[in-house]
PDB file of C-alpha atoms in Angstrom:
ATOM      1  CA  THR F   1      -4.967  43.470 -70.012  1.00 94.00           C
ATOM      2  CA  ILE F   2      -4.408  46.740 -67.277  1.00 93.00           C
ATOM      3  CA  LEU F   3      -7.664  46.881 -65.417  1.00 93.00           C
ATOM      4  CA  ARG F   4      -8.857  50.129 -63.558  1.00 90.00           C
ATOM      5  CA  ASP F   5     -11.326  50.862 -60.869  1.00 90.00           C
ATOM      6  CA  THR F   6     -11.296  54.667 -61.225  1.00 88.00           C
ATOM      7  CA  ASN F   7     -14.095  54.542 -58.670  1.00 89.00           C
ATOM      8  CA  LYS F   8     -13.044  53.140 -56.004  1.00 84.00           C
ATOM      9  CA  ASP F   9     -16.239  50.832 -56.237  1.00 85.00           C
ATOM     10  CA  GLY F  10     -14.213  47.365 -56.126  1.00 83.00           C
ATOM     11  CA  LYS F  11     -15.025  46.817 -59.722  1.00 87.00           C
ATOM     12  CA  PRO F  12     -13.115  47.758 -62.741  1.00 91.00           C
ATOM     13  CA  ASP F  13     -14.436  50.343 -64.976  1.00 90.00           C
ATOM     14  CA  THR F  14     -11.589  50.529 -67.507  1.00 90.00           C
ATOM     15  CA  LYS F  15     -10.054  47.173 -69.045  1.00 92.00           C
ATOM     16  CA  GLU F  16      -7.106  47.822 -71.746  1.00 92.00           C
ATOM     17  CA  THR F  17      -4.638  45.729 -73.152  1.00 95.00           C
ATOM     18  CA  PHE F  18      -1.690  46.665 -71.192  1.00 96.00           C
ATOM     19  CA  LEU F  19       1.087  44.833 -73.548  1.00 96.00           C
ATOM     20  CA  THR F  20       1.524  42.609 -76.405  1.00 95.00           C
ATOM     21  CA  ASN F  21       5.246  42.499 -77.997  1.00 94.00           C
ATOM     22  CA  GLY F  22       7.802  40.143 -76.694  1.00 96.00           C
ATOM     23  CA  LEU F  23       5.649  37.711 -75.008  1.00 97.00           C
ATOM     24  CA  ASN F  24       6.359  33.870 -74.465  1.00 98.00           C
ATOM     25  CA  GLN F  25       4.845  32.317 -71.839  1.00 98.00           C
ATOM     26  CA  PRO F  26       4.925  35.224 -69.397  1.00 98.00           C
ATOM     27  CA  PHE F  27       4.150  34.719 -65.899  1.00 98.00           C
ATOM     28  CA  GLY F  28       5.488  37.328 -63.282  1.00 98.00           C
ATOM     29  CA  MET F  29       5.527  41.084 -63.412  1.00 98.00           C
ATOM     30  CA  LEU F  30       7.162  43.764 -61.222  1.00 98.00           C
ATOM     31  CA  VAL F  31       7.999  47.291 -61.567  1.00 97.00           C
ATOM     32  CA  ILE F  32      10.969  48.976 -60.386  1.00 98.00           C
ATOM     33  CA  GLY F  33      11.455  52.500 -60.772  1.00 96.00           C
ATOM     34  CA  LYS F  34      10.872  53.443 -64.581  1.00 95.00           C
ATOM     35  CA  TRP F  35      10.593  49.967 -65.656  1.00 97.00           C
ATOM     36  CA  PHE F  36       8.092  47.513 -66.445  1.00 97.00           C
ATOM     37  CA  TYR F  37       9.692  43.707 -66.039  1.00 98.00           C
ATOM     38  CA  VAL F  38       8.242  40.779 -67.480  1.00 98.00           C
ATOM     39  CA  ALA F  39       9.402  36.890 -66.640  1.00 98.00           C
ATOM     40  CA  ASN F  40       8.876  34.834 -69.753  1.00 98.00           C
ATOM     41  CA  THR F  41       9.638  31.508 -69.588  1.00 98.00           C
ATOM     42  CA  ASP F  42      12.892  31.225 -71.110  1.00 98.00           C
ATOM     43  CA  ALA F  43      13.780  35.219 -70.144  1.00 98.00           C
ATOM     44  CA  LEU F  44      13.651  38.461 -68.191  1.00 98.00           C
ATOM     45  CA  LEU F  45      12.448  41.178 -70.327  1.00 98.00           C
ATOM     46  CA  ARG F  46      11.681  44.796 -69.219  1.00 98.00           C
ATOM     47  CA  PHE F  47      10.131  47.776 -70.861  1.00 97.00           C
ATOM     48  CA  PRO F  48      10.198  51.599 -70.176  1.00 96.00           C
ATOM     49  CA  TYR F  49       7.608  52.426 -67.981  1.00 95.00           C
ATOM     50  CA  GLU F  50       5.802  55.669 -66.672  1.00 93.00           C
ATOM     51  CA  PRO F  51       3.214  55.357 -63.401  1.00 90.00           C
ATOM     52  CA  GLY F  52      -0.316  55.518 -64.430  1.00 87.00           C
ATOM     53  CA  GLN F  53       0.905  54.793 -68.301  1.00 91.00           C
ATOM     54  CA  MET F  54      -2.067  53.180 -69.527  1.00 92.00           C
ATOM     55  CA  LYS F  55      -0.531  50.887 -72.782  1.00 95.00           C
ATOM     56  CA  ILE F  56       3.603  49.666 -73.404  1.00 95.00           C
ATOM     57  CA  THR F  57       4.302  49.991 -76.934  1.00 89.00           C
ATOM     58  CA  GLY F  58       8.276  50.110 -76.547  1.00 88.00           C
ATOM     59  CA  LYS F  59      10.601  47.289 -76.959  1.00 92.00           C
ATOM     60  CA  PRO F  60      11.601  45.169 -74.691  1.00 96.00           C
ATOM     61  CA  GLU F  61      14.930  44.727 -73.647  1.00 98.00           C
ATOM     62  CA  LYS F  62      15.988  40.925 -72.299  1.00 98.00           C
ATOM     63  CA  ILE F  63      18.424  41.649 -69.261  1.00 98.00           C
ATOM     64  CA  ALA F  64      19.154  38.200 -68.891  1.00 98.00           C
ATOM     65  CA  ASP F  65      17.961  34.741 -69.884  1.00 98.00           C
ATOM     66  CA  LEU F  66      16.172  32.233 -68.147  1.00 98.00           C
ATOM     67  CA  PRO F  67      16.200  28.155 -68.064  1.00 98.00           C
ATOM     68  CA  ALA F  68      13.668  26.678 -69.915  1.00 97.00           C
ATOM     69  CA  GLY F  69      14.445  24.496 -73.108  1.00 95.00           C
ATOM     70  CA  LYS F  70      12.602  21.390 -74.454  1.00 95.00           C
ATOM     71  CA  VAL F  71      11.988  19.792 -71.143  1.00 97.00           C
ATOM     72  CA  ASN F  72      10.078  22.508 -69.369  1.00 97.00           C
ATOM     73  CA  GLN F  73       7.328  20.953 -67.585  1.00 96.00           C
ATOM     74  CA  HIS F  74       6.963  24.473 -64.579  1.00 98.00           C
ATOM     75  CA  TRP F  75       7.362  27.016 -67.282  1.00 98.00           C
ATOM     76  CA  THR F  76       6.387  29.935 -64.905  1.00 98.00           C
ATOM     77  CA  ARG F  77       8.882  32.327 -63.678  1.00 98.00           C
ATOM     78  CA  ASN F  78       8.262  34.517 -61.058  1.00 98.00           C
ATOM     79  CA  LEU F  79       9.232  37.744 -59.926  1.00 98.00           C
ATOM     80  CA  ILE F  80       9.849  39.817 -56.630  1.00 98.00           C
ATOM     81  CA  ALA F  81      11.982  42.325 -55.782  1.00 98.00           C
ATOM     82  CA  ASN F  82      13.717  43.355 -52.066  1.00 98.00           C
ATOM     83  CA  ALA F  83      12.249  46.173 -49.662  1.00 97.00           C
ATOM     84  CA  ASP F  84      15.307  49.040 -51.544  1.00 97.00           C
ATOM     85  CA  ASN F  85      14.670  47.303 -55.106  1.00 98.00           C
ATOM     86  CA  SER F  86      18.352  46.634 -55.519  1.00 98.00           C
ATOM     87  CA  LYS F  87      17.799  42.384 -56.149  1.00 98.00           C
ATOM     88  CA  ILE F  88      15.260  40.633 -58.152  1.00 98.00           C
ATOM     89  CA  TYR F  89      14.367  37.390 -57.016  1.00 99.00           C
ATOM     90  CA  VAL F  90      12.901  34.582 -59.900  1.00 98.00           C
ATOM     91  CA  ALA F  91      11.409  31.674 -59.413  1.00 98.00           C
ATOM     92  CA  VAL F  92      12.112  28.671 -61.592  1.00 98.00           C
ATOM     93  CA  GLY F  93      10.316  25.429 -61.405  1.00 98.00           C
ATOM     94  CA  CYS F  94      11.722  21.887 -62.487  1.00 98.00           C
ATOM     95  CA  GLY F  95      11.425  20.778 -66.288  1.00 98.00           C
ATOM     96  CA  THR F  96      10.216  17.122 -64.897  1.00 98.00           C
ATOM     97  CA  ASN F  97       9.137  15.475 -62.203  1.00 98.00           C
ATOM     98  CA  ILE F  98      12.178  13.790 -60.752  1.00 98.00           C
ATOM     99  CA  GLY F  99      15.079  14.742 -62.982  1.00 97.00           C
ATOM    100  CA  GLU F 100      13.917  11.616 -64.737  1.00 97.00           C
ATOM    101  CA  LYS F 101      14.993  13.248 -68.413  1.00 96.00           C
ATOM    102  CA  GLY F 102      18.358  13.813 -67.355  1.00 96.00           C
ATOM    103  CA  MET F 103      19.634  16.468 -64.877  1.00 96.00           C
ATOM    104  CA  GLU F 104      21.693  18.275 -67.695  1.00 96.00           C
ATOM    105  CA  HIS F 105      17.889  19.461 -68.314  1.00 97.00           C
ATOM    106  CA  GLU F 106      17.754  20.835 -64.946  1.00 97.00           C
ATOM    107  CA  ILE F 107      20.767  23.614 -64.963  1.00 97.00           C
ATOM    108  CA  MET F 108      19.399  26.184 -62.751  1.00 98.00           C
ATOM    109  CA  LYS F 109      15.848  25.492 -62.559  1.00 98.00           C
ATOM    110  CA  ALA F 110      14.301  23.831 -59.131  1.00 98.00           C
ATOM    111  CA  SER F 111      15.816  27.003 -57.918  1.00 98.00           C
ATOM    112  CA  ILE F 112      15.140  30.929 -56.633  1.00 98.00           C
ATOM    113  CA  LEU F 113      17.559  32.708 -58.887  1.00 98.00           C
ATOM    114  CA  GLU F 114      18.855  35.667 -57.266  1.00 98.00           C
ATOM    115  CA  MET F 115      20.116  38.951 -59.963  1.00 98.00           C
ATOM    116  CA  ASN F 116      20.703  43.031 -60.070  1.00 98.00           C
ATOM    117  CA  PRO F 117      17.681  44.964 -61.698  1.00 98.00           C
ATOM    118  CA  ASP F 118      19.627  44.978 -64.668  1.00 98.00           C
ATOM    119  CA  GLY F 119      19.818  41.628 -64.849  1.00 98.00           C
ATOM    120  CA  SER F 120      23.375  41.173 -64.424  1.00 98.00           C
ATOM    121  CA  GLY F 121      25.248  38.856 -61.269  1.00 98.00           C
ATOM    122  CA  ILE F 122      22.984  36.244 -61.816  1.00 98.00           C
ATOM    123  CA  ARG F 123      23.234  33.470 -59.169  1.00 98.00           C
ATOM    124  CA  ILE F 124      21.402  30.819 -57.504  1.00 98.00           C
ATOM    125  CA  TYR F 125      20.024  31.657 -54.095  1.00 98.00           C
ATOM    126  CA  ALA F 126      18.408  28.493 -52.953  1.00 98.00           C
ATOM    127  CA  SER F 127      17.962  25.510 -54.919  1.00 98.00           C
ATOM    128  CA  GLY F 128      16.320  21.960 -54.584  1.00 98.00           C
ATOM    129  CA  LEU F 129      12.727  23.630 -54.244  1.00 98.00           C
ATOM    130  CA  ARG F 130      10.784  21.424 -57.288  1.00 98.00           C
ATOM    131  CA  ASN F 131       8.057  24.300 -58.388  1.00 98.00           C
ATOM    132  CA  PRO F 132       8.473  27.422 -56.272  1.00 98.00           C
ATOM    133  CA  VAL F 133       6.156  30.054 -57.622  1.00 98.00           C
ATOM    134  CA  GLY F 134       4.377  32.428 -55.622  1.00 98.00           C
ATOM    135  CA  MET F 135       7.000  34.298 -53.113  1.00 98.00           C
ATOM    136  CA  GLY F 136       6.681  37.405 -50.290  1.00 98.00           C
ATOM    137  CA  TRP F 137       8.541  38.876 -47.573  1.00 98.00           C
ATOM    138  CA  ALA F 138       7.324  37.662 -44.143  1.00 98.00           C
ATOM    139  CA  PRO F 139       5.963  41.566 -42.452  1.00 97.00           C
ATOM    140  CA  GLY F 140       9.136  42.979 -40.078  1.00 96.00           C
ATOM    141  CA  THR F 141      11.596  41.236 -41.642  1.00 97.00           C
ATOM    142  CA  LYS F 142      14.383  40.416 -44.837  1.00 97.00           C
ATOM    143  CA  THR F 143      13.244  36.629 -44.997  1.00 98.00           C
ATOM    144  CA  LEU F 144      11.825  35.692 -48.246  1.00 98.00           C
ATOM    145  CA  TRP F 145       9.305  33.215 -48.399  1.00 98.00           C
ATOM    146  CA  THR F 146       7.901  30.544 -51.206  1.00 98.00           C
ATOM    147  CA  ALA F 147       4.649  28.115 -51.775  1.00 98.00           C
ATOM    148  CA  VAL F 148       6.528  25.073 -53.703  1.00 98.00           C
ATOM    149  CA  ASN F 149       4.670  22.235 -55.425  1.00 98.00           C
ATOM    150  CA  GLU F 150       6.527  19.051 -54.569  1.00 98.00           C
ATOM    151  CA  ARG F 151       6.680  15.521 -56.599  1.00 98.00           C
ATOM    152  CA  ASP F 152       4.005  13.271 -57.958  1.00 97.00           C
ATOM    153  CA  GLY F 153       3.634   8.997 -58.314  1.00 97.00           C
ATOM    154  CA  LEU F 154       4.450   8.594 -54.501  1.00 97.00           C
ATOM    155  CA  GLY F 155       0.708   8.194 -53.163  1.00 96.00           C
ATOM    156  CA  ASP F 156      -2.110  10.338 -52.569  1.00 95.00           C
ATOM    157  CA  GLU F 157      -0.822  11.548 -49.213  1.00 96.00           C
ATOM    158  CA  LEU F 158       2.736  12.270 -50.725  1.00 97.00           C
ATOM    159  CA  VAL F 159       4.571  14.279 -50.851  1.00 97.00           C
ATOM    160  CA  PRO F 160       3.267  17.459 -49.512  1.00 98.00           C
ATOM    161  CA  ASP F 161       3.645  21.312 -50.829  1.00 98.00           C
ATOM    162  CA  TYR F 162       4.703  23.783 -48.334  1.00 98.00           C
ATOM    163  CA  LEU F 163       5.402  26.861 -47.467  1.00 98.00           C
ATOM    164  CA  THR F 164       8.896  27.410 -46.050  1.00 98.00           C
ATOM    165  CA  SER F 165      11.522  30.197 -45.476  1.00 98.00           C
ATOM    166  CA  VAL F 166      13.967  30.475 -48.130  1.00 98.00           C
ATOM    167  CA  LYS F 167      17.891  30.385 -46.825  1.00 98.00           C
ATOM    168  CA  GLU F 168      20.712  32.098 -48.635  1.00 98.00           C
ATOM    169  CA  ASN F 169      22.537  29.156 -50.301  1.00 98.00           C
ATOM    170  CA  GLY F 170      19.811  26.735 -48.844  1.00 98.00           C
ATOM    171  CA  PHE F 171      18.699  23.110 -50.621  1.00 98.00           C
ATOM    172  CA  TYR F 172      16.067  21.576 -50.438  1.00 98.00           C
ATOM    173  CA  GLY F 173      15.706  18.103 -51.664  1.00 98.00           C
ATOM    174  CA  TRP F 174      14.588  18.100 -54.616  1.00 98.00           C
ATOM    175  CA  PRO F 175      15.467  15.495 -56.469  1.00 98.00           C
ATOM    176  CA  TYR F 176      17.454  13.051 -54.180  1.00 98.00           C
ATOM    177  CA  SER F 177      14.993  13.873 -51.303  1.00 98.00           C
ATOM    178  CA  TYR F 178      11.690  14.730 -49.959  1.00 98.00           C
ATOM    179  CA  TRP F 179      10.818  16.646 -46.333  1.00 97.00           C
ATOM    180  CA  GLY F 180      14.292  16.613 -45.308  1.00 96.00           C
ATOM    181  CA  ASN F 181      16.289  13.404 -45.665  1.00 94.00           C
ATOM    182  CA  HIS F 182      13.001  11.287 -46.919  1.00 97.00           C
ATOM    183  CA  ILE F 183      15.156   9.486 -50.023  1.00 97.00           C
ATOM    184  CA  ASP F 184      12.975   9.376 -53.364  1.00 97.00           C
ATOM    185  CA  THR F 185      14.609   6.158 -54.382  1.00 96.00           C
ATOM    186  CA  ARG F 186      13.484   6.697 -57.606  1.00 97.00           C
ATOM    187  CA  VAL F 187      15.927   8.823 -58.755  1.00 97.00           C
ATOM    188  CA  LYS F 188      18.890   7.682 -61.094  1.00 91.00           C
ATOM    189  CA  GLU F 189      21.730  10.020 -60.228  1.00 87.00           C
ATOM    190  CA  MET F 190      21.528  10.185 -56.431  1.00 92.00           C
ATOM    191  CA  LYS F 191      24.002  12.313 -54.835  1.00 92.00           C
ATOM    192  CA  PRO F 192      23.961  11.632 -51.425  1.00 90.00           C
ATOM    193  CA  GLU F 193      26.881  14.381 -50.632  1.00 92.00           C
ATOM    194  CA  MET F 194      23.514  16.981 -51.305  1.00 92.00           C
ATOM    195  CA  LEU F 195      21.728  15.533 -48.364  1.00 92.00           C
ATOM    196  CA  ASP F 196      24.030  16.708 -45.668  1.00 92.00           C
ATOM    197  CA  ASN F 197      22.558  19.691 -44.709  1.00 93.00           C
ATOM    198  CA  VAL F 198      19.284  19.771 -46.549  1.00 97.00           C
ATOM    199  CA  VAL F 199      16.928  22.437 -45.346  1.00 98.00           C
ATOM    200  CA  VAL F 200      13.692  21.025 -43.878  1.00 98.00           C
ATOM    201  CA  PRO F 201      10.320  22.788 -45.046  1.00 98.00           C
ATOM    202  CA  ASP F 202       8.131  25.212 -42.529  1.00 98.00           C
ATOM    203  CA  VAL F 203       4.874  24.496 -43.021  1.00 98.00           C
ATOM    204  CA  ASP F 204       2.652  21.656 -44.897  1.00 98.00           C
ATOM    205  CA  LEU F 205       0.280  22.631 -47.470  1.00 98.00           C
ATOM    206  CA  GLY F 206      -1.144  19.202 -48.122  1.00 97.00           C
ATOM    207  CA  SER F 207      -0.098  16.868 -50.932  1.00 97.00           C
ATOM    208  CA  HIS F 208      -0.897  17.327 -54.059  1.00 97.00           C
ATOM    209  CA  THR F 209      -2.983  20.712 -53.236  1.00 98.00           C
ATOM    210  CA  ALA F 210      -0.720  22.443 -56.316  1.00 98.00           C
ATOM    211  CA  SER F 211      -0.458  25.450 -53.764  1.00 98.00           C
ATOM    212  CA  LEU F 212       0.986  28.276 -56.254  1.00 98.00           C
ATOM    213  CA  GLY F 213      -0.228  32.246 -54.815  1.00 98.00           C
ATOM    214  CA  LEU F 214       1.213  34.142 -51.906  1.00 98.00           C
ATOM    215  CA  ALA F 215       0.095  37.293 -50.022  1.00 98.00           C
ATOM    216  CA  PHE F 216       1.458  38.166 -46.635  1.00 98.00           C
ATOM    217  CA  TYR F 217      -1.300  40.350 -45.496  1.00 98.00           C
ATOM    218  CA  THR F 218      -0.397  43.693 -43.681  1.00 98.00           C
ATOM    219  CA  GLY F 219      -4.045  45.540 -44.392  1.00 97.00           C
ATOM    220  CA  LYS F 220      -6.405  46.284 -41.726  1.00 96.00           C
ATOM    221  CA  ALA F 221      -9.431  45.476 -43.241  1.00 96.00           C
ATOM    222  CA  PHE F 222      -9.764  41.890 -41.804  1.00 97.00           C
ATOM    223  CA  PRO F 223      -9.757  40.776 -38.065  1.00 96.00           C
ATOM    224  CA  GLU F 224      -6.471  41.475 -36.675  1.00 96.00           C
ATOM    225  CA  LYS F 225      -5.975  37.497 -36.494  1.00 96.00           C
ATOM    226  CA  TYR F 226      -4.715  37.935 -40.325  1.00 98.00           C
ATOM    227  CA  ARG F 227      -2.228  40.509 -39.544  1.00 97.00           C
ATOM    228  CA  ASN F 228       1.411  39.598 -40.847  1.00 98.00           C
ATOM    229  CA  GLY F 229      -0.041  36.325 -41.623  1.00 98.00           C
ATOM    230  CA  ALA F 230       0.467  33.932 -45.621  1.00 98.00           C
ATOM    231  CA  PHE F 231      -2.558  33.361 -47.834  1.00 98.00           C
ATOM    232  CA  ILE F 232      -1.931  30.537 -50.000  1.00 98.00           C
ATOM    233  CA  ALA F 233      -3.739  30.018 -53.299  1.00 98.00           C
ATOM    234  CA  GLN F 234      -4.229  26.414 -53.789  1.00 98.00           C
ATOM    235  CA  HIS F 235      -5.053  25.510 -57.514  1.00 98.00           C
ATOM    236  CA  GLY F 236      -5.840  21.998 -56.623  1.00 96.00           C
ATOM    237  CA  SER F 237      -5.063  18.454 -57.544  1.00 95.00           C
ATOM    238  CA  TRP F 238      -5.121  16.142 -60.357  1.00 91.00           C
ATOM    239  CA  ASN F 239      -3.950  13.106 -59.933  1.00 88.00           C
ATOM    240  CA  ARG F 240      -5.463  12.034 -56.354  1.00 90.00           C
ATOM    241  CA  LYS F 241      -8.703   9.694 -55.885  1.00 89.00           C
ATOM    242  CA  LEU F 242      -9.976  12.482 -53.234  1.00 90.00           C
ATOM    243  CA  LEU F 243      -9.385  16.121 -54.798  1.00 93.00           C
ATOM    244  CA  SER F 244      -7.466  18.006 -52.452  1.00 94.00           C
ATOM    245  CA  GLY F 245      -6.801  21.979 -52.942  1.00 96.00           C
ATOM    246  CA  TYR F 246      -9.039  23.680 -54.746  1.00 97.00           C
ATOM    247  CA  LYS F 247      -8.813  26.366 -51.857  1.00 98.00           C
ATOM    248  CA  VAL F 248      -7.234  29.734 -50.604  1.00 98.00           C
ATOM    249  CA  VAL F 249      -5.760  28.549 -47.081  1.00 98.00           C
ATOM    250  CA  PHE F 250      -4.443  30.954 -44.264  1.00 98.00           C
ATOM    251  CA  VAL F 251      -0.958  30.085 -42.273  1.00 98.00           C
ATOM    252  CA  PRO F 252      -0.937  32.703 -38.859  1.00 98.00           C
ATOM    253  CA  PHE F 253       2.536  34.250 -38.216  1.00 98.00           C
ATOM    254  CA  SER F 254       3.925  35.809 -35.256  1.00 97.00           C
ATOM    255  CA  ASN F 255       7.481  37.583 -35.460  1.00 96.00           C
ATOM    256  CA  GLY F 256       8.388  36.617 -38.858  1.00 96.00           C
ATOM    257  CA  LYS F 257       7.394  33.170 -38.638  1.00 97.00           C
ATOM    258  CA  ALA F 258       4.747  30.558 -38.977  1.00 98.00           C
ATOM    259  CA  ALA F 259       2.450  30.165 -35.935  1.00 97.00           C
ATOM    260  CA  GLY F 260      -0.038  28.029 -36.325  1.00 92.00           C
ATOM    261  CA  PRO F 261      -2.308  25.123 -38.433  1.00 95.00           C
ATOM    262  CA  VAL F 262      -3.362  25.876 -42.045  1.00 98.00           C
ATOM    263  CA  GLU F 263      -6.514  26.652 -42.147  1.00 98.00           C
ATOM    264  CA  ASP F 264      -8.772  27.371 -44.895  1.00 98.00           C
ATOM    265  CA  PHE F 265      -9.906  30.809 -45.642  1.00 98.00           C
ATOM    266  CA  LEU F 266     -11.982  30.777 -48.940  1.00 98.00           C
ATOM    267  CA  THR F 267     -13.594  27.097 -49.908  1.00 97.00           C
ATOM    268  CA  GLY F 268     -16.792  26.328 -51.852  1.00 95.00           C
ATOM    269  CA  PHE F 269     -14.897  25.075 -55.701  1.00 96.00           C
ATOM    270  CA  VAL F 270     -15.225  21.598 -55.349  1.00 94.00           C
ATOM    271  CA  GLU F 271     -18.643  20.039 -56.109  1.00 89.00           C
ATOM    272  CA  ASP F 272     -17.964  16.836 -55.094  1.00 85.00           C
ATOM    273  CA  PRO F 273     -14.132  15.966 -54.220  1.00 80.00           C
ATOM    274  CA  GLN F 274     -14.797  12.040 -55.837  1.00 81.00           C
ATOM    275  CA  LYS F 275     -15.387  13.616 -58.965  1.00 80.00           C
ATOM    276  CA  ASP F 276     -13.550  15.567 -60.965  1.00 81.00           C
ATOM    277  CA  GLU F 277     -16.216  18.592 -61.012  1.00 87.00           C
ATOM    278  CA  VAL F 278     -15.067  22.097 -59.665  1.00 93.00           C
ATOM    279  CA  TYR F 279     -16.367  25.311 -59.690  1.00 95.00           C
ATOM    280  CA  GLY F 280     -12.911  26.915 -60.122  1.00 96.00           C
ATOM    281  CA  ARG F 281      -9.120  26.881 -59.806  1.00 97.00           C
ATOM    282  CA  PRO F 282      -7.260  29.626 -57.259  1.00 98.00           C
ATOM    283  CA  THR F 283      -4.147  30.227 -58.956  1.00 98.00           C
ATOM    284  CA  GLY F 284      -2.804  34.352 -57.534  1.00 98.00           C
ATOM    285  CA  ILE F 285      -3.980  36.068 -55.040  1.00 98.00           C
ATOM    286  CA  ILE F 286      -2.742  39.698 -53.990  1.00 98.00           C
ATOM    287  CA  MET F 287      -3.697  42.044 -51.009  1.00 97.00           C
ATOM    288  CA  LEU F 288      -4.809  45.438 -52.191  1.00 95.00           C
ATOM    289  CA  PRO F 289      -4.231  49.226 -50.589  1.00 93.00           C
ATOM    290  CA  ASP F 290      -8.016  49.025 -49.272  1.00 93.00           C
ATOM    291  CA  GLY F 291      -6.912  45.301 -47.522  1.00 96.00           C
ATOM    292  CA  SER F 292      -8.926  43.574 -49.001  1.00 96.00           C
ATOM    293  CA  LEU F 293      -7.548  40.338 -51.554  1.00 98.00           C
ATOM    294  CA  LEU F 294      -7.417  39.573 -55.490  1.00 97.00           C
ATOM    295  CA  LEU F 295      -8.083  36.366 -56.174  1.00 98.00           C
ATOM    296  CA  THR F 296      -7.464  34.817 -59.880  1.00 98.00           C
ATOM    297  CA  ASP F 297      -9.111  31.733 -60.996  1.00 97.00           C
ATOM    298  CA  ASP F 298      -7.489  30.650 -64.682  1.00 96.00           C
ATOM    299  CA  LYS F 299     -10.689  28.159 -64.623  1.00 95.00           C
ATOM    300  CA  THR F 300     -13.324  30.019 -65.399  1.00 96.00           C
ATOM    301  CA  ASN F 301     -11.065  33.153 -66.572  1.00 95.00           C
ATOM    302  CA  THR F 302     -12.444  35.046 -62.897  1.00 96.00           C
ATOM    303  CA  ILE F 303     -10.306  38.045 -60.767  1.00 96.00           C
ATOM    304  CA  TRP F 304     -12.344  37.391 -57.602  1.00 96.00           C
ATOM    305  CA  ARG F 305     -12.292  40.561 -54.685  1.00 96.00           C
ATOM    306  CA  ILE F 306     -12.586  39.179 -51.090  1.00 97.00           C
ATOM    307  CA  SER F 307     -13.161  41.861 -48.729  1.00 94.00           C
ATOM    308  CA  ALA F 308     -14.749  41.648 -44.997  1.00 91.00           C
ATOM    309  CA  SER F 309     -17.985  41.930 -44.399  1.00 82.00           C
ATOM    310  CA  GLY F 310     -19.690  45.290 -44.859  1.00 63.00           C
ATOM    311  CA  ALA F 311     -16.544  46.823 -47.427  1.00 55.00           C
TER     312      ALA F 311
END
């Protein structure tokens, strides 16, 4: 679906079905030149596209297979391109919690993949990221960051989801360890040699918060403190005694690095943290050209616009 605000009042006044053909659990979207890319759970597609086009009717071109298979618990596949559009990056979550159904089902999963815009040259850019979803480039740098959902089953306070810079060829521990060299003794097929150079994540986002969407703020509508920082949409916990997440948080940045504690930015989605009663589940977040934010909520199927007071 495509929504357009033609009179610039902050509300969509046109709504059209944009694309229906060739889709299989689609998630990530990307425009490069005259191509519109869609990441299905099992393939990366692209369609011929002209700026301003309201509906795509052409046939998809499958440019790359993506790892899915029958064991595909974390099905989302997010997309981002680098600054000159010469590379595409695909976030691929693991198929299970800790590889318990066999690592043969996790080939090229729990990774961020890199490829050329035509789908060639596909490779693992970084691995051991249990379920990376949101991605963004820290403003003023060439460093990719991602929001990652960590593992379940170790109690209410473990393991923290995190925001981290993505190091080329870096290994972040999954499934063998978490947050550096904290070994997960439940993993049956342990490979100690994989932990020799494990990367420790940058920012703790709280356990079971299901941190999904990521947007760096380069606008001017919000106060100066938000400039170049990261907003993260937290979908919320499902397996914790007291609910966690269900909000948007902010991480300040300075010189391309996280530079302060995580702050609550938008709350109020939880009616009672001791009960399974919530008003919404933040999912994706992006910045608009006017400096406001759009936040998707997949519990109420709502898109919220967040603007500065008076805007």
